[in-house]
XYZ file of C-alpha atoms in Angstrom:
691
model
C -40.272 -79.259 46.672
C -40.473 -80.852 50.143
C -36.744 -81.603 50.043
C -36.107 -78.016 48.973
C -38.092 -76.715 51.957
C -36.025 -78.904 54.309
C -32.763 -77.785 52.723
C -33.486 -74.055 52.791
C -34.894 -74.055 56.328
C -31.919 -72.069 57.606
C -32.376 -69.408 54.935
C -36.092 -69.120 55.784
C -35.208 -68.784 59.466
C -32.643 -66.046 58.824
C -35.039 -64.207 56.499
C -37.831 -64.291 59.086
C -35.473 -63.071 61.833
C -34.358 -60.150 59.668
C -37.958 -59.368 58.788
C -38.919 -59.493 62.479
C -36.056 -57.125 63.283
C -37.194 -54.659 60.630
C -40.781 -54.978 61.839
C -39.705 -54.030 65.390
C -37.773 -51.053 64.033
C -40.806 -50.078 61.923
C -43.058 -50.141 64.985
C -40.676 -47.776 66.775
C -40.563 -45.426 63.791
C -44.112 -45.459 62.405
C -46.468 -46.632 65.160
C -49.742 -44.682 64.907
C -48.318 -42.302 62.287
C -50.121 -43.540 59.172
C -53.510 -41.955 60.034
C -54.930 -39.308 57.758
C -58.162 -37.387 57.201
C -60.140 -37.681 54.004
C -60.096 -33.880 54.009
C -56.386 -33.172 53.557
C -56.733 -29.738 55.099
C -57.255 -31.308 58.555
C -54.237 -32.625 60.456
C -55.739 -34.309 63.519
C -58.700 -36.456 64.467
C -60.337 -33.689 66.482
C -60.523 -31.436 63.444
C -61.550 -34.241 61.085
C -65.274 -33.858 61.814
C -68.318 -32.906 59.777
C -68.477 -32.548 55.998
C -66.445 -30.948 53.263
C -67.140 -30.209 49.630
C -65.642 -32.383 46.901
C -65.790 -31.085 43.337
C -66.152 -33.979 40.943
C -63.836 -33.753 37.957
C -62.760 -30.282 39.217
C -66.124 -28.862 38.214
C -66.858 -25.933 40.545
C -70.521 -25.915 39.577
C -71.221 -29.363 41.042
C -70.042 -29.428 44.676
C -70.693 -32.645 46.562
C -70.738 -32.781 50.377
C -68.590 -35.642 51.717
C -68.258 -36.680 55.337
C -64.794 -36.413 56.809
C -63.186 -39.688 57.911
C -60.132 -40.263 60.083
C -58.640 -43.472 58.608
C -55.559 -45.559 59.091
C -53.510 -46.984 56.219
C -54.366 -50.520 55.126
C -50.736 -51.489 55.767
C -49.148 -50.025 58.848
C -46.686 -50.629 61.667
C -49.099 -50.334 64.594
C -48.008 -53.806 65.753
C -45.236 -56.265 64.970
C -47.644 -58.581 63.135
C -48.950 -55.715 60.998
C -45.367 -54.649 60.381
C -44.337 -58.107 59.176
C -47.309 -58.244 56.790
C -46.427 -54.789 55.483
C -42.772 -55.706 55.021
C -43.695 -58.932 53.212
C -45.795 -56.909 50.772
C -42.866 -54.539 50.271
C -40.512 -57.488 49.624
C -42.722 -58.557 46.693
C -42.209 -55.063 45.150
C -45.961 -54.426 45.207
C -47.066 -51.002 46.448
C -43.779 -50.182 48.138
C -43.431 -46.664 46.610
C -46.752 -45.657 48.239
C -45.553 -46.999 51.588
C -42.260 -45.141 51.161
C -43.930 -41.766 50.508
C -46.448 -42.361 53.283
C -43.594 -43.006 55.714
C -41.703 -39.904 54.549
C -44.809 -37.726 55.164
C -45.498 -39.214 58.622
C -45.044 -36.732 61.472
C -46.271 -37.794 64.907
C -48.686 -40.265 66.438
C -52.379 -39.549 65.815
C -51.502 -36.682 63.511
C -51.929 -36.300 59.784
C -49.151 -36.397 57.215
C -46.839 -33.494 56.511
C -45.197 -33.339 53.086
C -41.547 -34.530 53.161
C -41.448 -34.440 56.937
C -38.852 -37.218 57.358
C -36.917 -38.040 54.193
C -34.315 -39.929 56.174
C -36.724 -42.839 56.736
C -36.197 -43.796 53.086
C -33.037 -45.525 54.277
C -35.261 -47.975 56.179
C -37.028 -49.179 53.032
C -33.967 -49.070 50.775
C -31.873 -51.155 53.157
C -34.754 -53.609 53.635
C -35.196 -54.082 49.882
C -31.472 -54.580 49.358
C -31.008 -57.065 52.198
C -34.268 -58.998 51.980
C -35.501 -58.680 48.394
C -32.215 -58.507 46.516
C -30.178 -60.911 48.623
C -32.158 -63.214 50.892
C -35.088 -63.919 48.579
C -32.781 -64.481 45.609
C -30.647 -66.783 47.747
C -33.862 -68.545 48.681
C -34.776 -68.963 45.002
C -31.224 -70.045 44.158
C -31.301 -72.759 46.790
C -34.591 -74.004 45.391
C -32.990 -74.346 41.944
C -29.817 -75.990 43.284
C -31.825 -78.384 45.425
C -33.923 -79.331 42.414
C -30.804 -80.023 40.377
C -29.089 -81.950 43.171
C -32.135 -84.103 43.783
C -32.220 -84.932 40.092
C -28.564 -85.990 40.218
C -29.053 -88.268 43.239
C -30.805 -90.799 41.038
C -27.612 -91.266 39.029
C -25.166 -90.887 41.915
C -23.691 -94.388 41.548
C -23.499 -94.653 37.772
C -20.137 -92.916 37.419
C -21.317 -90.629 34.610
C -21.747 -86.886 34.666
C -24.900 -85.188 33.487
C -23.402 -84.063 30.172
C -22.070 -87.572 29.528
C -25.490 -89.076 30.213
C -27.215 -86.618 27.905
C -24.784 -87.332 25.060
C -25.030 -91.106 25.501
C -28.815 -90.871 25.637
C -28.771 -88.971 22.351
C -26.408 -91.499 20.769
C -28.492 -94.482 21.866
C -31.837 -93.113 20.714
C -30.801 -91.171 17.592
C -32.033 -92.386 14.221
C -30.717 -91.604 10.738
C -32.860 -89.354 8.592
C -33.619 -89.725 4.922
C -32.325 -87.217 2.432
C -34.116 -86.996 -0.857
C -31.834 -86.932 -3.930
C -33.786 -86.842 -7.202
C -32.873 -89.125 -10.066
C -34.168 -86.907 -12.859
C -31.529 -84.653 -14.363
C -33.734 -81.552 -14.455
C -35.088 -82.181 -10.985
C -31.562 -82.697 -9.668
C -30.489 -79.311 -11.053
C -33.409 -77.605 -9.313
C -32.648 -79.581 -6.155
C -29.013 -78.441 -6.204
C -30.152 -74.827 -6.564
C -32.534 -75.126 -3.611
C -29.797 -76.675 -1.443
C -27.107 -74.171 -2.414
C -25.839 -71.598 0.063
C -26.581 -68.587 -2.187
C -30.224 -69.671 -2.303
C -30.352 -69.957 1.499
C -28.641 -66.603 2.014
C -30.918 -64.838 -0.468
C -33.975 -66.378 1.194
C -32.714 -65.259 4.593
C -32.147 -61.724 3.281
C -35.663 -61.565 1.847
C -37.154 -62.646 5.159
C -35.214 -59.891 6.932
C -36.387 -57.310 4.405
C -39.958 -58.531 4.837
C -39.534 -58.128 8.596
C -38.371 -54.539 8.121
C -41.325 -53.772 5.840
C -43.769 -55.145 8.407
C -42.308 -52.815 11.021
C -42.659 -49.703 8.855
C -46.388 -49.235 9.428
C -47.715 -46.460 11.646
C -50.969 -44.696 12.398
C -52.263 -42.172 9.857
C -50.000 -43.334 7.068
C -50.089 -41.339 3.813
C -51.878 -43.027 0.976
C -48.768 -43.290 -1.197
C -46.856 -44.814 1.698
C -49.582 -47.400 2.297
C -49.603 -48.264 -1.410
C -45.813 -48.658 -1.317
C -46.039 -51.140 1.578
C -48.784 -53.045 -0.225
C -46.539 -53.248 -3.282
C -43.717 -54.578 -1.106
C -46.083 -57.214 0.243
C -46.947 -58.268 -3.314
C -43.257 -58.528 -4.187
C -42.430 -60.620 -1.147
C -45.451 -62.839 -1.731
C -44.331 -63.422 -5.323
C -40.768 -64.215 -4.222
C -41.905 -66.682 -1.570
C -44.253 -68.236 -4.120
C -41.284 -68.775 -6.457
C -39.443 -70.417 -3.579
C -42.439 -72.682 -3.001
C -42.584 -73.646 -6.681
C -38.846 -74.384 -6.826
C -39.035 -76.609 -3.749
C -42.057 -78.435 -5.127
C -40.175 -79.009 -8.381
C -37.110 -80.210 -6.490
C -38.796 -82.524 -3.988
C -42.168 -83.397 -5.451
C -45.434 -83.182 -3.520
C -44.910 -86.306 -1.439
C -41.430 -85.448 -0.167
C -42.185 -81.742 0.164
C -45.050 -82.171 2.613
C -43.119 -84.578 4.840
C -41.072 -81.666 6.192
C -43.000 -79.605 8.806
C -41.169 -76.414 7.820
C -42.227 -76.880 4.204
C -45.836 -77.386 5.301
C -45.582 -74.201 7.342
C -44.196 -72.310 4.335
C -47.044 -73.627 2.185
C -49.725 -72.351 4.569
C -47.949 -68.999 4.874
C -47.930 -68.543 1.089
C -51.568 -69.647 0.744
C -52.544 -67.340 3.609
C -50.690 -64.457 1.958
C -52.717 -64.943 -1.211
C -55.920 -65.000 0.844
C -54.802 -61.785 2.518
C -54.245 -60.142 -0.874
C -57.638 -61.316 -2.160
C -59.546 -60.084 0.902
C -57.487 -56.923 1.379
C -60.385 -54.825 0.106
C -62.702 -56.353 2.704
C -60.283 -55.344 5.485
C -60.285 -58.690 7.259
C -57.332 -58.257 9.608
C -57.168 -61.941 10.589
C -55.515 -62.969 7.343
C -52.776 -60.377 7.848
C -51.395 -62.631 10.537
C -49.952 -64.739 7.735
C -47.584 -61.878 6.939
C -46.243 -61.975 10.466
C -45.932 -65.759 10.170
C -43.082 -65.240 7.721
C -40.948 -64.136 10.648
C -41.163 -67.651 12.094
C -39.177 -68.872 9.087
C -36.134 -67.160 10.594
C -36.081 -69.818 13.299
C -35.053 -72.439 10.755
C -32.277 -70.394 9.152
C -29.748 -70.310 11.982
C -27.972 -73.246 13.567
C -27.776 -71.475 16.936
C -31.501 -70.705 16.944
C -32.317 -74.314 16.028
C -30.116 -75.499 18.911
C -31.935 -73.261 21.389
C -35.314 -74.418 20.082
C -34.219 -78.048 20.401
C -33.142 -77.430 23.999
C -36.396 -75.637 24.790
C -38.454 -78.501 23.397
C -36.374 -80.904 25.439
C -37.115 -78.791 28.532
C -40.830 -79.250 27.930
C -40.424 -82.976 28.666
C -39.941 -82.230 32.369
C -42.494 -79.411 32.585
C -45.677 -81.581 32.660
C -44.864 -82.730 36.190
C -44.444 -79.135 37.347
C -47.629 -78.162 35.517
C -49.533 -80.906 37.331
C -48.207 -79.589 40.644
C -49.273 -76.043 39.760
C -52.722 -77.222 38.615
C -53.160 -79.084 41.892
C -52.115 -76.012 43.887
C -54.459 -73.721 41.940
C -57.308 -76.200 42.250
C -56.970 -76.455 46.043
C -56.699 -72.695 46.590
C -59.527 -71.972 44.149
C -61.911 -74.341 45.932
C -60.943 -72.965 49.356
C -61.321 -69.388 48.083
C -64.767 -70.110 46.672
C -65.900 -71.483 50.013
C -64.522 -68.620 52.097
C -64.644 -65.537 49.849
C -67.338 -66.531 47.363
C -70.077 -64.545 49.148
C -68.322 -61.187 48.957
C -70.392 -58.648 47.025
C -69.142 -57.425 43.664
C -68.670 -53.684 44.095
C -67.183 -51.508 41.392
C -64.300 -49.434 42.675
C -62.991 -52.265 44.863
C -60.714 -55.163 43.986
C -63.627 -57.628 44.138
C -65.802 -56.816 41.152
C -67.464 -58.614 38.260
C -64.161 -59.395 36.542
C -62.187 -60.332 39.655
C -63.928 -62.505 42.256
C -64.297 -65.964 43.769
C -67.890 -66.401 42.579
C -67.117 -69.252 40.162
C -64.295 -71.730 39.741
C -63.109 -70.073 36.522
C -63.063 -66.607 38.077
C -61.207 -67.969 41.098
C -58.514 -69.488 38.848
C -58.087 -66.193 36.989
C -57.862 -64.248 40.270
C -55.218 -66.639 41.617
C -53.245 -66.428 38.386
C -53.242 -62.639 38.761
C -51.928 -63.040 42.305
C -49.239 -65.439 41.049
C -47.975 -62.728 38.700
C -47.892 -60.282 41.635
C -50.303 -57.768 40.131
C -51.761 -55.830 43.121
C -52.302 -59.056 45.052
C -52.115 -57.173 48.345
C -55.148 -55.074 47.371
C -57.162 -58.256 46.768
C -56.032 -59.557 50.152
C -57.219 -56.365 51.890
C -60.533 -56.505 49.988
C -61.167 -59.976 51.427
C -60.185 -59.341 55.078
C -62.512 -59.199 58.050
C -63.241 -55.502 57.824
C -66.841 -54.457 58.295
C -66.800 -52.570 55.009
C -66.597 -55.821 53.048
C -70.176 -56.342 51.896
C -71.992 -59.579 51.079
C -74.238 -60.591 48.220
C -77.054 -61.056 50.701
C -76.986 -59.126 53.932
C -77.193 -61.372 57.007
C -80.404 -61.269 59.084
C -80.600 -58.573 61.718
C -81.232 -61.074 64.529
C -77.834 -62.728 64.176
C -75.715 -62.677 67.293
C -72.506 -62.218 65.344
C -70.952 -58.789 65.688
C -69.360 -58.973 62.259
C -71.372 -57.350 59.514
C -69.031 -58.142 56.611
C -68.381 -61.280 54.562
C -64.616 -61.051 54.734
C -62.339 -62.842 57.161
C -58.853 -62.368 58.518
C -58.041 -65.790 57.089
C -57.303 -63.818 53.909
C -53.855 -62.921 55.263
C -52.468 -66.457 55.668
C -54.400 -67.569 52.574
C -52.872 -65.065 50.150
C -49.421 -64.906 51.771
C -49.031 -68.700 51.688
C -50.216 -68.789 48.080
C -47.688 -66.133 47.004
C -44.856 -67.927 48.827
C -45.685 -71.354 47.385
C -46.519 -70.232 43.881
C -44.288 -67.242 43.169
C -41.222 -68.175 45.226
C -41.221 -71.965 44.886
C -43.210 -73.595 42.114
C -42.810 -70.958 39.418
C -39.073 -70.933 40.063
C -39.032 -74.653 39.310
C -39.673 -73.617 35.698
C -36.435 -71.642 35.879
C -34.691 -74.653 37.393
C -35.832 -76.961 34.590
C -34.838 -74.505 31.870
C -31.444 -73.825 33.456
C -30.926 -77.552 33.815
C -31.221 -77.978 30.047
C -29.528 -74.739 29.034
C -26.441 -75.279 31.180
C -24.350 -75.746 28.018
C -24.656 -71.990 27.433
C -22.484 -71.411 30.505
C -19.934 -74.109 29.600
C -16.949 -73.897 27.329
C -18.189 -74.365 23.767
C -15.226 -76.639 23.037
C -16.667 -79.268 25.408
C -18.761 -81.824 23.573
C -22.455 -81.598 24.416
C -25.749 -83.011 23.213
C -26.388 -79.830 21.216
C -23.409 -80.684 18.960
C -24.741 -84.080 17.885
C -27.366 -82.802 15.454
C -24.634 -81.987 12.929
C -23.695 -85.669 12.771
C -27.236 -86.678 11.768
C -27.432 -84.039 9.021
C -24.083 -84.966 7.462
C -24.699 -88.710 7.803
C -27.757 -88.285 5.566
C -25.497 -87.131 2.720
C -23.638 -90.469 2.772
C -26.719 -92.546 3.593
C -29.690 -90.893 1.820
C -31.882 -93.974 2.265
C -31.334 -93.958 6.066
C -30.144 -97.580 6.138
C -27.912 -96.809 9.111
C -24.744 -98.048 7.365
C -21.965 -96.440 5.324
C -18.571 -97.595 4.042
C -15.707 -97.246 6.460
C -13.841 -94.968 4.014
C -16.903 -92.707 3.907
C -16.865 -92.656 7.707
C -13.383 -91.138 7.617
C -14.487 -88.445 5.168
C -17.650 -87.823 7.204
C -15.794 -87.283 10.452
C -13.339 -84.926 8.775
C -16.280 -82.814 7.585
C -17.758 -82.525 11.082
C -16.332 -79.634 13.058
C -14.726 -80.150 16.486
C -15.443 -80.975 19.250
C -17.595 -83.727 17.738
C -15.668 -84.441 14.543
C -12.114 -84.119 13.322
C -12.433 -80.999 11.175
C -11.267 -80.345 7.633
C -7.796 -79.317 8.790
C -7.161 -82.574 10.621
C -4.243 -84.478 8.983
C -5.013 -87.874 7.508
C -2.651 -89.658 9.876
C -4.185 -88.057 12.978
C -7.702 -88.850 11.739
C -6.722 -92.500 11.349
C -5.364 -92.497 14.909
C -8.698 -91.133 16.158
C -10.523 -93.930 14.341
C -8.179 -96.479 15.931
C -9.090 -95.051 19.347
C -12.806 -95.198 18.503
C -12.496 -98.855 17.449
C -16.137 -99.111 16.373
C -17.336 -102.485 15.054
C -17.191 -103.120 11.331
C -19.813 -105.176 9.553
C -18.747 -108.085 7.284
C -19.527 -105.967 4.202
C -17.048 -103.270 5.283
C -19.644 -100.832 6.614
C -20.020 -99.109 9.966
C -23.301 -98.499 11.809
C -24.942 -95.177 12.607
C -25.382 -95.621 16.350
C -21.989 -97.282 16.782
C -20.243 -94.369 15.072
C -21.926 -91.585 17.038
C -21.588 -93.584 20.259
C -17.846 -94.016 19.677
C -17.499 -90.302 18.960
C -19.210 -89.437 22.236
C -17.267 -92.037 24.188
C -13.850 -90.911 22.973
C -14.747 -87.223 22.985
C -15.842 -87.258 26.640
C -13.374 -89.963 27.775
C -16.089 -92.341 28.997
C -14.477 -95.579 30.209
C -11.533 -95.348 27.827
C -8.600 -95.757 30.219
C -7.337 -99.088 31.481
C -8.208 -102.573 30.335
C -10.579 -102.219 27.401
C -12.452 -105.426 28.252
C -13.131 -104.273 31.809
C -14.109 -100.784 30.636
C -16.566 -102.218 28.100
C -18.093 -104.491 30.732
C -18.558 -101.582 33.149
C -20.071 -99.402 30.439
C -22.489 -102.149 29.387
C -23.611 -102.496 33.010
C -24.143 -98.723 33.305
C -26.194 -98.609 30.109
C -28.393 -101.467 31.315
C -28.923 -99.666 34.632
C -29.813 -96.233 33.233
C -31.410 -97.060 29.878
C -33.443 -100.170 30.465
C -35.235 -99.775 27.121
C -32.080 -100.284 25.046
C -32.314 -103.408 22.908
C -29.579 -106.051 23.344
C -28.761 -105.904 19.647
C -28.122 -102.159 19.828
C -26.085 -102.600 23.005
C -23.867 -105.218 21.324
C -23.469 -102.855 18.393
C -22.270 -99.828 20.359
C -20.335 -101.726 23.044
C -19.295 -105.162 21.702
C -19.191 -107.978 24.246
C -15.824 -109.644 24.995
C -16.566 -112.734 22.881
C -16.656 -110.753 19.616
C -13.608 -108.562 20.224
C -11.528 -110.796 17.943
C -13.592 -109.780 14.922
C -12.478 -107.092 12.514
C -13.181 -103.568 13.729
C -12.693 -100.160 12.216
C -9.868 -99.521 14.666
C -8.010 -102.668 13.627
C -8.409 -101.807 9.963
C -7.021 -98.316 10.329
C -4.314 -99.615 12.644
C -3.180 -101.872 9.810
C -3.349 -98.869 7.464
C -1.103 -96.908 9.812
C 1.292 -99.861 10.122
C 1.523 -100.203 6.330
C 1.994 -96.484 5.943
C 4.694 -96.486 8.604
C 6.442 -99.423 6.919
C 6.319 -97.675 3.563
C 7.761 -94.552 5.092
C 10.483 -96.554 6.851
C 11.294 -98.515 3.689
C 11.342 -95.347 1.587
C 13.589 -93.666 4.117
C 15.940 -96.647 4.116
C 16.116 -96.640 0.300
C 16.867 -92.922 0.281
C 19.614 -93.409 2.858
C 21.197 -96.226 0.785
C 21.000 -94.156 -2.369
C 22.627 -91.231 -0.583
C 25.448 -93.432 0.706
C 25.968 -94.883 -2.768
C 26.060 -91.430 -4.301
C 28.670 -90.332 -1.774
C 30.895 -93.367 -2.499
C 30.619 -92.863 -6.264
C 31.495 -89.200 -5.874
C 34.557 -90.151 -3.819
C 35.725 -92.636 -6.446
C 35.158 -90.097 -9.197
C 37.100 -87.511 -7.242
C 40.059 -89.833 -6.882
C 39.884 -90.697 -10.598
C 39.792 -87.042 -11.514
C 42.862 -86.246 -9.414
C 44.765 -89.133 -10.999
C 43.846 -87.981 -14.519
C 44.995 -84.478 -13.715
C 48.339 -85.773 -12.486
C 48.852 -87.840 -15.648
C 47.858 -84.871 -17.788
C 50.383 -82.653 -16.056
C 53.179 -85.202 -16.628
C 52.278 -85.527 -20.320
C 52.214 -81.758 -20.756
C 55.629 -81.350 -19.131
C 57.106 -83.996 -21.433
C 55.617 -82.238 -24.456
C 57.109 -78.925 -23.384
C 60.574 -80.454 -22.980
C 60.406 -82.026 -26.422
C 59.377 -78.704 -27.906
C 62.268 -76.866 -26.255
C 64.756 -79.437 -27.459
C 63.377 -79.210 -30.959
C 63.530 -75.444 -30.819
C 67.164 -75.436 -29.748
C 67.999 -77.842 -32.554
C 66.336 -75.546 -35.118
C 68.188 -72.544 -33.772
C 71.522 -74.240 -34.098
C 70.730 -75.231 -37.686
C 69.664 -71.710 -38.615
C 72.756 -70.197 -37.059
C 74.890 -72.201 -39.414
C 72.937 -71.265 -42.585
C 72.359 -67.622 -41.655
C 74.970 -65.926 -39.651
C 72.659 -63.149 -38.440
C 68.795 -63.048 -37.943
C 67.542 -59.494 -38.052
C 63.883 -60.412 -37.454
C 64.418 -61.313 -33.772
C 65.838 -57.896 -33.045
C 63.350 -55.844 -35.096
C 60.154 -56.885 -33.263
C 59.308 -57.176 -29.576
C 59.858 -60.465 -27.867
C 56.152 -61.113 -27.240
C 55.384 -60.424 -30.913
C 58.172 -62.702 -31.983
C 56.885 -65.574 -29.912
C 53.369 -64.962 -31.231
C 54.689 -65.108 -34.780
C 56.506 -68.307 -34.046
C 53.289 -69.837 -32.808
C 51.431 -68.699 -35.919
C 54.056 -70.253 -38.176
C 53.320 -73.756 -37.087
C 53.624 -74.193 -33.353
C 50.002 -74.553 -31.942
C 48.805 -74.348 -28.363
C 48.537 -77.617 -26.485
C 44.906 -78.806 -26.295
C 43.488 -80.660 -23.274
C 42.501 -84.295 -23.783
C 38.859 -85.147 -24.325
C 38.375 -86.665 -20.906
C 39.236 -83.307 -19.295
C 35.774 -82.051 -20.321
C 34.028 -84.694 -18.223
C 32.223 -83.667 -15.074
C 34.330 -85.662 -12.717
C 37.440 -83.895 -13.948
C 35.823 -80.558 -13.161
C 35.028 -81.802 -9.692
C 38.584 -82.894 -9.265
C 39.913 -79.480 -10.323
C 37.662 -77.814 -7.807
């Protein structure tokens, strides 16, 4: 906080200069113009004399004479100091509408207000709120948050790791595997599979939502039938949640069931619901809180909600230091307030009464907490100032020389203003700084690996290692990482070859029995996912990373350190990266060998086809020669037959009586058949040759 005050000194100076400027302008505009008479019919001090009748509760039968008083506003611009106090109160958004309307009704010095006399002066307050409250004070708060974050980063300035990298490595180094109960009994396993199924989870989630809707359907003066309907719905939901309880008890058993805090919570909710039903006739409203407790079960049904809860719980680790600072501040101001303002009389109608005073330490703490929330703190400050109207528990003796007759003091102004500045503007905003420091992943790209992604690894690891031994087979590690969604894992759509390459890059140590360790696996995922010391010489990078881990996390055991970042002397041992590198080499060789065999087979097929083509062409040529010889022999034989017939028969009438094509067809039918192709012409290679 001290560093923040030094850093934002320039902003404080500029804010005070602007406030001083507005205070000077306010003095010029409103000096002496906030006076008014208790009798609103009188406009000046000269007329504000005597008494007037006040009718209590507008009852004309009970007039009460009241003395007229010419009074100034508690907050005014009669001087620059008063103006700065007034403007500071306005900047806290407390009572500023009253000041605005009072300024609009102001007319002239030492005269009473006139309704809507100067509406233009609203620009004064609007511009002040925009410049001071909306800009300068928020810049002031922003610098407090940034200074807090920067001071936290200075501790790790020389480690070479960013905040997100440190958070992920811290999670990886301190994470532990969790046990997952898997029953051995066949019946119990069936019930267990039902309880762990997605339809069961979705139906349970739907019932919780319906129960939430039914709880919000109540209203005042409900009809009797409507009230009975809601009671019936409560019975139905209680029965359903009881069935869920019985199924989980049957699936897990009593011992395993009560080890889960959420299951214990569900058990008490169901038991409380039964108590509520039993005592519903007695109208004990306390037990109805168990119905509302069912809504808390929604927090465990969504991954995003669980992530936010985890981050919030992590934020609480830094809050105790801020709480101690706030307790110290409240303690100091409470003790000082008791000493200075503890004697003020408790008068109803004022801000110091029996429920709001500095009489005891507890009451002082409650009063300061009210001021920290900004609830009419300026009225408490005015009730404790040095005005003579502030009465004491015991009136001072008449022979005192002091002219002051009240128990208040003007020290109330610096007391309350300093408390509001320190508490509301500084310390309470440190809560915002701590929460923003842990919720910064909400403003980052979701594809960037963060500590909120690492919980999925623990849940899925339990499926492969139910006994939480911290070791699984290296083949299971590949399947595990393909089930984890990016950016932490590989994803289901990641090809096998690419997944093996990622495992080669991770290069996590492998145990002699072929298993990989829990912390080594998640550490390698974080290291490769965030590119932490992965470029350059691997031996030098490992040495630098080991030195950084020793510097930041001094509680890390040497055995765990050697497991996540192996020392140089054991780099020659078998690792998961070397194993999968050999797998990739073998796969590449098989692919190369298979490709070479396919290429040789293709070349052989082409050569055989060429030879067959040449053989087919040669067979066709020989066939054509044989056919031509056969045709010549047939023609010679035909001519010989014709000559013989011409000798025996001088004239053949058949040749002239039929057409030539019919004659030749008849000749073929008489004994001359068509030439048939040889058998080898039907072979495939001959067809290829013809083509």
